[in-house]
Tab-separated table of C-alpha atoms in Angstrom:
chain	number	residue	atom	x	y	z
M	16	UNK	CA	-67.437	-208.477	158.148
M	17	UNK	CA	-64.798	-205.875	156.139
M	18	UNK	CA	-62.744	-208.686	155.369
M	19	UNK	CA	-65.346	-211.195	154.468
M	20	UNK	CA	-66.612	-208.403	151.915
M	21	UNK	CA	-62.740	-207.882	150.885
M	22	UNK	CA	-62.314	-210.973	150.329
M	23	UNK	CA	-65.624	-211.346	148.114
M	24	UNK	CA	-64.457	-208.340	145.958
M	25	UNK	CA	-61.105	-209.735	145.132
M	26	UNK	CA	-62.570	-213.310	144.266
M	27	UNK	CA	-64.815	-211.510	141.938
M	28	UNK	CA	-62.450	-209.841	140.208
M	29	UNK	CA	-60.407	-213.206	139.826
M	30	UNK	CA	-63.362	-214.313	138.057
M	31	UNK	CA	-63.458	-211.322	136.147
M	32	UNK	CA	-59.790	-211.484	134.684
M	33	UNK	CA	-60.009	-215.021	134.117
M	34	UNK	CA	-63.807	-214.881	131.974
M	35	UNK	CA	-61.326	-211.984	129.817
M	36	UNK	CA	-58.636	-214.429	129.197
M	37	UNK	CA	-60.502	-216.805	128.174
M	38	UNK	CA	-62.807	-214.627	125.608
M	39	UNK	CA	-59.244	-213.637	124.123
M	40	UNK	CA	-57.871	-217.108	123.642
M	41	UNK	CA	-61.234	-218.029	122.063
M	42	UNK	CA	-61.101	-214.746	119.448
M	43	UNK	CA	-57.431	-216.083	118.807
M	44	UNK	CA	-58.641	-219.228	117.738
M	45	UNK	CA	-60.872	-218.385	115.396
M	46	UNK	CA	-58.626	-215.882	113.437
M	47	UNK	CA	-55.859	-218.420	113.110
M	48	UNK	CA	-58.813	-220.648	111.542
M	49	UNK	CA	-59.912	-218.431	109.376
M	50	UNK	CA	-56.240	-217.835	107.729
M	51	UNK	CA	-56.262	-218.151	104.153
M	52	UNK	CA	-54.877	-221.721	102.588
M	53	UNK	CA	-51.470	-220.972	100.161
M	54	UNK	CA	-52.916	-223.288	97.669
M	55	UNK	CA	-51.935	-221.639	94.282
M	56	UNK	CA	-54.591	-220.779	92.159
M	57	UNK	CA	-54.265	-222.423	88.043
M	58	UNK	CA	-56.206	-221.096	84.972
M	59	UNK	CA	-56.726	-223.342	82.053
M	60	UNK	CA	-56.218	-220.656	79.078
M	61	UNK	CA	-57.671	-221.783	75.962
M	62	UNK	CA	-54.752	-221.421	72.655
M	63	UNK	CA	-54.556	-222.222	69.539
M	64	UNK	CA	-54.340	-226.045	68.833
M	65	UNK	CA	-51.713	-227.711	66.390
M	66	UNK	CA	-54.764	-229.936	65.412
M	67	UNK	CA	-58.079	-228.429	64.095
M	68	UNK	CA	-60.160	-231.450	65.365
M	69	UNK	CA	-58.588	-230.752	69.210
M	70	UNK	CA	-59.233	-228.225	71.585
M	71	UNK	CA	-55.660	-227.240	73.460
M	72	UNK	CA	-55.464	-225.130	76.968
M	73	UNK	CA	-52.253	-223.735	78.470
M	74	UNK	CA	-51.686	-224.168	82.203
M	75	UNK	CA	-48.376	-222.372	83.939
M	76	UNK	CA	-47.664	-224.054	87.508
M	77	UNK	CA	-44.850	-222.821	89.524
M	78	UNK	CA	-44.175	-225.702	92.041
M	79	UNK	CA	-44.075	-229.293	92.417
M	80	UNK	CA	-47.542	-230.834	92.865
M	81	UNK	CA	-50.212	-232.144	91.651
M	82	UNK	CA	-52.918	-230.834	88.913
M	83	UNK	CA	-56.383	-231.814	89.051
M	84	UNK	CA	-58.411	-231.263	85.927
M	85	UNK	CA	-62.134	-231.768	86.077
M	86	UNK	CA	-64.503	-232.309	82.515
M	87	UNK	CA	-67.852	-231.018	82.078
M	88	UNK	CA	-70.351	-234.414	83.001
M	89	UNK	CA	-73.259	-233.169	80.814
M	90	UNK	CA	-76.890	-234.013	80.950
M	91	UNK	CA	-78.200	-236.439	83.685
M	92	UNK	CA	-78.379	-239.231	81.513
M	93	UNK	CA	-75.719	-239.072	79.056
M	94	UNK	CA	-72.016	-240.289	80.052
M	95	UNK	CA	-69.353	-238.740	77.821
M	96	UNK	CA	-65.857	-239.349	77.514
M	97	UNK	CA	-62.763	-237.396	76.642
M	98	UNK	CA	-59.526	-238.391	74.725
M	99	UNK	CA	-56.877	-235.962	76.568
M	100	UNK	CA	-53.120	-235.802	76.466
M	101	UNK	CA	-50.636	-233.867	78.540
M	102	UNK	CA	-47.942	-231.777	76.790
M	103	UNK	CA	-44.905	-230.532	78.805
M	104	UNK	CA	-43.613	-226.900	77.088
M	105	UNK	CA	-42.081	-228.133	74.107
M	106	UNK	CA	-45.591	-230.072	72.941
M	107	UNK	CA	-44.267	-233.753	74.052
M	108	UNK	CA	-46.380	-235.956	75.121
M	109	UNK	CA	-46.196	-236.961	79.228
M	110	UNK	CA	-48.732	-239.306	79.078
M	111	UNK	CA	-47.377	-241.647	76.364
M	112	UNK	CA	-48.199	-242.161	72.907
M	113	UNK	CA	-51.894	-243.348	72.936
M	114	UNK	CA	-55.138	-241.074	74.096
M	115	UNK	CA	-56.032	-241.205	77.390
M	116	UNK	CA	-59.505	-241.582	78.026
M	117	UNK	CA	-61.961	-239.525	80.797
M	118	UNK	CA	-64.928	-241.093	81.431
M	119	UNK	CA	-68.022	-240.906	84.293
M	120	UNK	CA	-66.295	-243.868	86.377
M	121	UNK	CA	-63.266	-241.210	86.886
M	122	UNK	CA	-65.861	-238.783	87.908
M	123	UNK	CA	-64.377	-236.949	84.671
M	124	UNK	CA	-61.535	-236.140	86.560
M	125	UNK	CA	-57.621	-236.739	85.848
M	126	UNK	CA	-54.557	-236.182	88.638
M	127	UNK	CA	-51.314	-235.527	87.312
M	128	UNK	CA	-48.180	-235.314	89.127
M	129	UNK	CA	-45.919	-232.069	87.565
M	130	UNK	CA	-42.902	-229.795	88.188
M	131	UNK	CA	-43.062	-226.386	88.113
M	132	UNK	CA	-43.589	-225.569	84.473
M	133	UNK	CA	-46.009	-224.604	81.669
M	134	UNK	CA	-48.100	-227.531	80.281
M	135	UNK	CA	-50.994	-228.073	77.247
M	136	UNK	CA	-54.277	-230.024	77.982
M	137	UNK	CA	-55.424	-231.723	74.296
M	138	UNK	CA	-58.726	-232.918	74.216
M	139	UNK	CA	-59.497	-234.606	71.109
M	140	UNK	CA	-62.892	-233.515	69.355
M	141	UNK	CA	-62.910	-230.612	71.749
M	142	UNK	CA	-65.339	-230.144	74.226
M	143	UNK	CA	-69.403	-230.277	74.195
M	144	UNK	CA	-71.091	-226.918	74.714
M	145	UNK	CA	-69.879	-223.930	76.335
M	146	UNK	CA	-68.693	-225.340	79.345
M	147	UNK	CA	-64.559	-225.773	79.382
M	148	UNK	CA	-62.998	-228.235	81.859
M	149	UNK	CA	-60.989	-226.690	85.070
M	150	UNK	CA	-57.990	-227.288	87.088
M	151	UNK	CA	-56.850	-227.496	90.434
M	152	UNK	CA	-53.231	-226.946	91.729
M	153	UNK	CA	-51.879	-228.560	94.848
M	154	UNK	CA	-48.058	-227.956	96.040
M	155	UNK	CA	-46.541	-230.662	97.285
M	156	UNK	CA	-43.067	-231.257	98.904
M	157	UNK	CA	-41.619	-234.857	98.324
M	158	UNK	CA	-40.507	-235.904	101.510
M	159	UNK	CA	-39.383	-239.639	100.028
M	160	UNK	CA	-36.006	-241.142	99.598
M	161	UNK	CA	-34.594	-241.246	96.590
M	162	UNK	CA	-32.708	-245.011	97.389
M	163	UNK	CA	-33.710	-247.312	99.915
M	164	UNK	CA	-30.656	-246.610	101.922
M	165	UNK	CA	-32.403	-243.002	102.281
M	166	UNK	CA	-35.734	-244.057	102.870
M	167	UNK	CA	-37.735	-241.901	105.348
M	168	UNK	CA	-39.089	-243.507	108.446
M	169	UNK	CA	-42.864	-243.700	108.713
M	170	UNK	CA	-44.057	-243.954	112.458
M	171	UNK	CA	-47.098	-245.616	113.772
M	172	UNK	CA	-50.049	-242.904	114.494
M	173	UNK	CA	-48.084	-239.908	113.391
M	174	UNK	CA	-49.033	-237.850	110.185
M	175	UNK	CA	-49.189	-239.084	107.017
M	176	UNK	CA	-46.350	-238.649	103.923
M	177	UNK	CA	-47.440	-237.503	100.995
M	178	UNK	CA	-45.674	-237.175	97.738
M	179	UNK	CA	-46.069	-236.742	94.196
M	180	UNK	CA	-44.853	-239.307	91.186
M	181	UNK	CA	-44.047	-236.374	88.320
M	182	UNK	CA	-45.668	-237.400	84.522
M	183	UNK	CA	-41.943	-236.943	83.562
M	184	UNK	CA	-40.415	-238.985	85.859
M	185	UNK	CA	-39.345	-242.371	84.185
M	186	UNK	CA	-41.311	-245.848	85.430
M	187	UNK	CA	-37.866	-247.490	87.399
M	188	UNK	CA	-37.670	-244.473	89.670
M	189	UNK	CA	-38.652	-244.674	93.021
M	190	UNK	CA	-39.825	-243.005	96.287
M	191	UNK	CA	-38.754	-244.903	99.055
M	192	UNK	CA	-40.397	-244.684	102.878
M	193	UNK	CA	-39.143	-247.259	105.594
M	194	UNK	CA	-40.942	-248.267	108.893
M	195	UNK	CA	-39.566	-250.080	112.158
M	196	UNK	CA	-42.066	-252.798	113.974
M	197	UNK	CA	-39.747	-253.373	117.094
M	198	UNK	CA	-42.329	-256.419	118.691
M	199	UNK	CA	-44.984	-258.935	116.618
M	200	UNK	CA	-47.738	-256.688	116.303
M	201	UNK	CA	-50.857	-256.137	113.573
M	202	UNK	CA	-49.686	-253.674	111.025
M	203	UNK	CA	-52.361	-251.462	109.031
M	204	UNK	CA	-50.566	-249.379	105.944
M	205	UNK	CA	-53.720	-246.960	104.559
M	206	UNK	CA	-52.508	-245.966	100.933
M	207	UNK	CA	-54.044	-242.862	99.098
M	208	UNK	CA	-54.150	-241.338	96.175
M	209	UNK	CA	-55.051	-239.537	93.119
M	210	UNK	CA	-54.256	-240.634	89.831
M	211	UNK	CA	-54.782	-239.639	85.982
M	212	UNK	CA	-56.355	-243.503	85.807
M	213	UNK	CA	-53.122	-245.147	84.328
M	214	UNK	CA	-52.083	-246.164	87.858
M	215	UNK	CA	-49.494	-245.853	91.108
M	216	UNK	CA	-47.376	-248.791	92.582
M	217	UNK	CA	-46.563	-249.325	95.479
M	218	UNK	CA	-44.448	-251.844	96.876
M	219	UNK	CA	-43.803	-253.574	100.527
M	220	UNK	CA	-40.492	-255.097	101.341
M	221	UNK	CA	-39.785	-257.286	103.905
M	222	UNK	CA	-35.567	-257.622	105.287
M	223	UNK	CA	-35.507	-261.282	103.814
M	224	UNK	CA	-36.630	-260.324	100.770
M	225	UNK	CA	-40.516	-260.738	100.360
M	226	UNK	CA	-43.101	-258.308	99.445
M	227	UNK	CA	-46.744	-257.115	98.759
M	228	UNK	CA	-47.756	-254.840	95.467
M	229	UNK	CA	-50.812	-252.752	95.841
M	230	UNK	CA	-51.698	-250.101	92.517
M	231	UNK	CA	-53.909	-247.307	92.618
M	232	UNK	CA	-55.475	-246.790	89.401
M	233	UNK	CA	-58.236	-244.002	90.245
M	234	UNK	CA	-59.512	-240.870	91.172
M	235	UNK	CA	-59.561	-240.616	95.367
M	236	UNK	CA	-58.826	-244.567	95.479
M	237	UNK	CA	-57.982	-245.712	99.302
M	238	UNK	CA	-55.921	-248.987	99.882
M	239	UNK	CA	-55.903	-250.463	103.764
M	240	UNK	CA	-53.168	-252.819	103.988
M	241	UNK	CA	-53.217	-255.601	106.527
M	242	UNK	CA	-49.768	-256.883	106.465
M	243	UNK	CA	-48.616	-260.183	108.553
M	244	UNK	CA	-45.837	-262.979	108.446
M	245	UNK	CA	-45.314	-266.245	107.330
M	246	UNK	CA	-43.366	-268.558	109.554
M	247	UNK	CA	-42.517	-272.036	108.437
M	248	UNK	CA	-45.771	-271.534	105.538
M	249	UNK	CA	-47.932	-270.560	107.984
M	250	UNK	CA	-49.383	-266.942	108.092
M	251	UNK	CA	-49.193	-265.332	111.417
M	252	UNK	CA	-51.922	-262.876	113.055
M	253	UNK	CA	-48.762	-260.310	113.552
M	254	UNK	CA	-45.839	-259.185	111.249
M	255	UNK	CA	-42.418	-260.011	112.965
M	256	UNK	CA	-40.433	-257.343	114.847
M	257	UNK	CA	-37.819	-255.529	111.448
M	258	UNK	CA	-37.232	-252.858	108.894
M	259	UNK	CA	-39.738	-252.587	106.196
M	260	UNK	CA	-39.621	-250.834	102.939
M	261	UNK	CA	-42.415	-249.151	100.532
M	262	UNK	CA	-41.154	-247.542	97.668
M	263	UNK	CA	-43.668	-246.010	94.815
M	264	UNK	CA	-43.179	-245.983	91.435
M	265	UNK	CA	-45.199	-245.142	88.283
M	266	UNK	CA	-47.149	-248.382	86.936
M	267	UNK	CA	-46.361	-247.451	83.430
M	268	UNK	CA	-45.101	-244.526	81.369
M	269	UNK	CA	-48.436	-243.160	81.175
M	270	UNK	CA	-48.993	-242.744	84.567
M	271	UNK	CA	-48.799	-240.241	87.216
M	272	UNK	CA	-50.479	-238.349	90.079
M	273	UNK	CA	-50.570	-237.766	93.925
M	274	UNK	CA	-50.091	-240.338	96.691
M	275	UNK	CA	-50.203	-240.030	100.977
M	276	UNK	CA	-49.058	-243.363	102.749
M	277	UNK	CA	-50.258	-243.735	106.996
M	278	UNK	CA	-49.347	-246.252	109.354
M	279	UNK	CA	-52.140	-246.219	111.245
């Protein structure tokens, strides 16, 4: 009977340590959730404008990313637009020479890729009421190639890559991934991004030569890419076992903004 009540007591306390461990690795959970995201923080900082008919903001980011700037919408029933331009420091134009135009079908929202730097927001006419527009920064490291010979592998299932095309970076340039399909097998590329509405390219190269173009052209625009072969001018149900290529590339001068690209 003494050692069938021994036995009892130590079982419980078993119990007991283990119910303890596990209350602590459930506390240790939720502090690491509840850490604070390093997402620096922008202000759009209304100055003096070279123009009397524009309103201008100053913006000072200190890292490679993207900015997000969002427009008033106004009243429930009235769509406005905005005539904006992006100035890098020494008041040149990144977005090219003509007004670029915010409107309801961006959600009045533009995406530019940037360095770290200080940059001027123009908005022609200025801005309705007493409501200014705001901004969002995002750092984001490139983890492209910078020539197809250093392209950086993309595996299927794994995490996607994102990167950032810069407003100043000129329209040949490009970011180049690579991905290996070692058997015929149905291929799924999901491309992503965030634009200032002038537009992303993206391009998929086959070994022999061949290749698909996709653009992104909008705010939180998604492209799911079903890619397959042709054999003897017949498309197959599978792409065939190689090296493929994406590389991204800004559609025009104009454009720029943020882009994530998952084999999934």
């Amino acid at each position: 009977m003494k050692n069938h009540r021994l036995w009892a007591l130590m079982l419980s306390l078993v119990l007991a340590l283990t119910m303890s461990f596990g209350g602590m690795e459930s506390v240790f959970a939720e502090e690491v959730d509840d850490e604070p995201t390093d997402t620096p923080s922008v202000q759009l900082v209304p100055v003096e404008s070279e123009d009397s008919t524009s309103s201008c903001y100053e913006v000072v980011v200190s890292e490679r990313g993207y900015l997000e700037i969002s427009f008033p919408a106004g009243e429930e029933d009235v769509e406005l637009s905005y005539d904006t331009k992006l100035l890098n420091y020494e008041k040149e134009s990144l977005v090219g020479d003509d007004w670029q135009t915010i409107t309801a079908e961006m959600d009045y929202t533009a995406c530019y890729g940037v360095s770290a730097g200080t940059y001027y927001l123009v908005v022609k006419d200025g801005i309705l009421g007493d409501e200014l527009p705001t901004a969002v920064f995002e750092q984001i490291d490139n983890e492209s190639g910078s020539t197809k010979a250093k392209a950086v592998s993309i595996f299927k299932g794994r995490a996607e890559k994102e990167g950032v095309v810069i407003a100043k970076q000129k329209v040949g340039t490009c970011q180049w991934y690579k991905f290996r399909v070692n058997k015929a097998q149905k291929v799924s590329i999901r491309l992503s991004g965030k634009t200032n509405g002038k537009g992303l390219k993206f391009t998929i190269v086959s070994k022999n030569g061949s290749s698909v173009v996709r653009t992104i052209d909008s705010e939180n625009a998604v492209r799911n890419v079903s890619l397959y072969s042709i054999v003897n001018k017949k498309e197959q149900k599978v792409l065939s076992p190689g090296t493929y290529w994406i590389k991204v590339q800004k559609l025009d001068e104009a454009s720029s903004g943020y882009y994530s690209i998952k084999w999934k």
